[in-house]
Amino acid sequence: MSTGFFDGIEKIKYEGAQSTNPMAFHHYNPDEIVMGKRMEEHLRFAVAWWHSFAWEGGDPFGGQTFVRPWYPQDDMERAKLKADVAFEMFDILGAPYFCWHDADIRPEQGSFAGNLATLNEITDYIGEKMEAGGPDLLWGTANMFSHRRYMSGASTNPDPDVFAFAAATVKSCMDATHKLGGQNYVLWGGREGYETLLNTDLGAELDHMGRFLNMVVDYKHKIGFKGAILVEPKPQEPSKHQYDYDAATCIGFLRKYGLENEVKLNLEQGHAILAGHSFEHEIATAVAEGMLGSIDMNRNDYQSGWDTDQFPNNTPEVALAYYHILKSGGFTTGGTNFDAKVRRQSIDAADLVAAHVGGMDICARGLKAAAEMIEDGGLESALSERYDGWNSDSAKTMLGSDLGAITQRVLDESINPEPRSGRQEILENYVNRFV
């Protein structure tokens, strides 16, 4: 039964690149075969419950701009209406997956027991909708950053009672994710960091976070959860400095605490930019270490210094991201979650749908461009040529040698290399042929 929120908006169909219909897919054709697989299976799109349905349109300088029939989000009846609206939009978009935080789908009760009861009630309700033909759950997670109890962190909090509350909350969210057949469980440490080192025992906090994550992994195996455990890097905001700064930092952390074979990364475009990286850099770093799990697709405003979570609209950026994903073999349990929100002036239901339509189209264009580059082989050929010297017997021998032997060889062979061009402009021109 329709909620009436999307009145007048029909199911989105693929109409092709020549269509001028703003409520149609121009590039995303779920059944199109790309590199031997349906486009839908490559991209594995998910809608984020928090930005699409729980966010009220506020920013650091002003409050709510959206007027929704499920506001205020403080009781179960409105939580169920919000779920009805969410599943209606999933159907309109043909989205195969969705994602949530516990605080997005249930009202805050002020106690763990109350939150647990409402979480169980709403996930039972969501489960019924999934069984009736709704999309699957890509991942669930716990919001351990919004409530004031987490102002000094969750697993890194100096108060052990907050650690305990956070641990119980994660257990409840893992149980709910498992119950709904979720394919991953994500931890984002929005307050796992510090504002000042004057009141922070950094070593103790890192050890507590490492122990917390080991508990999560242990519980995953205890309940038989087959999905992946993922952590999400971000360098700052809301904390001045967050411990999960970027992909490389997270990988070092996981190795330090013996989790490198148990936990992978959920990478976000906007977070990569805040860390001073490109999205493809973060993806390539995770791929190189075998730790790519899933991605949050969005973009930042390059003229702003904060995480604006806008829908993607830059095909070249997206193409290079999917290039590295496809090169790694593509997603397994992960996918493309739109951790993106419409602008606070975009107050209509049509804006919400159109934003996802455009984002899905951009990702489809990027995926196809990435596949064409891989099939053409130009970048791989250039890379192979640049590193070809390392295939020689002398180079392989050198890696097993020592500084003294290498020095003697340089003297004996009068080695005095001339630099060779990196051909960056030629390769950038190459990429532009596809995007």
Short mmCIF file of C-alpha atoms in Angstrom, two decimals, residues 379-389 391:
data_model
loop_
_atom_site.label_atom_id
_atom_site.label_comp_id
_atom_site.label_asym_id
_atom_site.label_seq_id
_atom_site.Cartn_x
_atom_site.Cartn_y
_atom_site.Cartn_z
CA LEU A 379 46.94 1.39 -18.60
CA GLU A 380 48.08 -2.11 -17.76
CA SER A 381 50.39 -2.14 -20.76
CA ALA A 382 51.95 1.17 -19.73
CA LEU A 383 52.35 -0.06 -16.14
CA SER A 384 53.95 -3.30 -17.28
CA GLU A 385 56.38 -1.44 -19.51
CA ARG A 386 57.37 0.97 -16.73
CA TYR A 387 58.20 -1.81 -14.27
CA ASP A 388 59.56 -4.30 -16.79
CA GLY A 389 63.11 -3.90 -15.51
CA ASN A 391 61.52 -8.86 -14.34
#
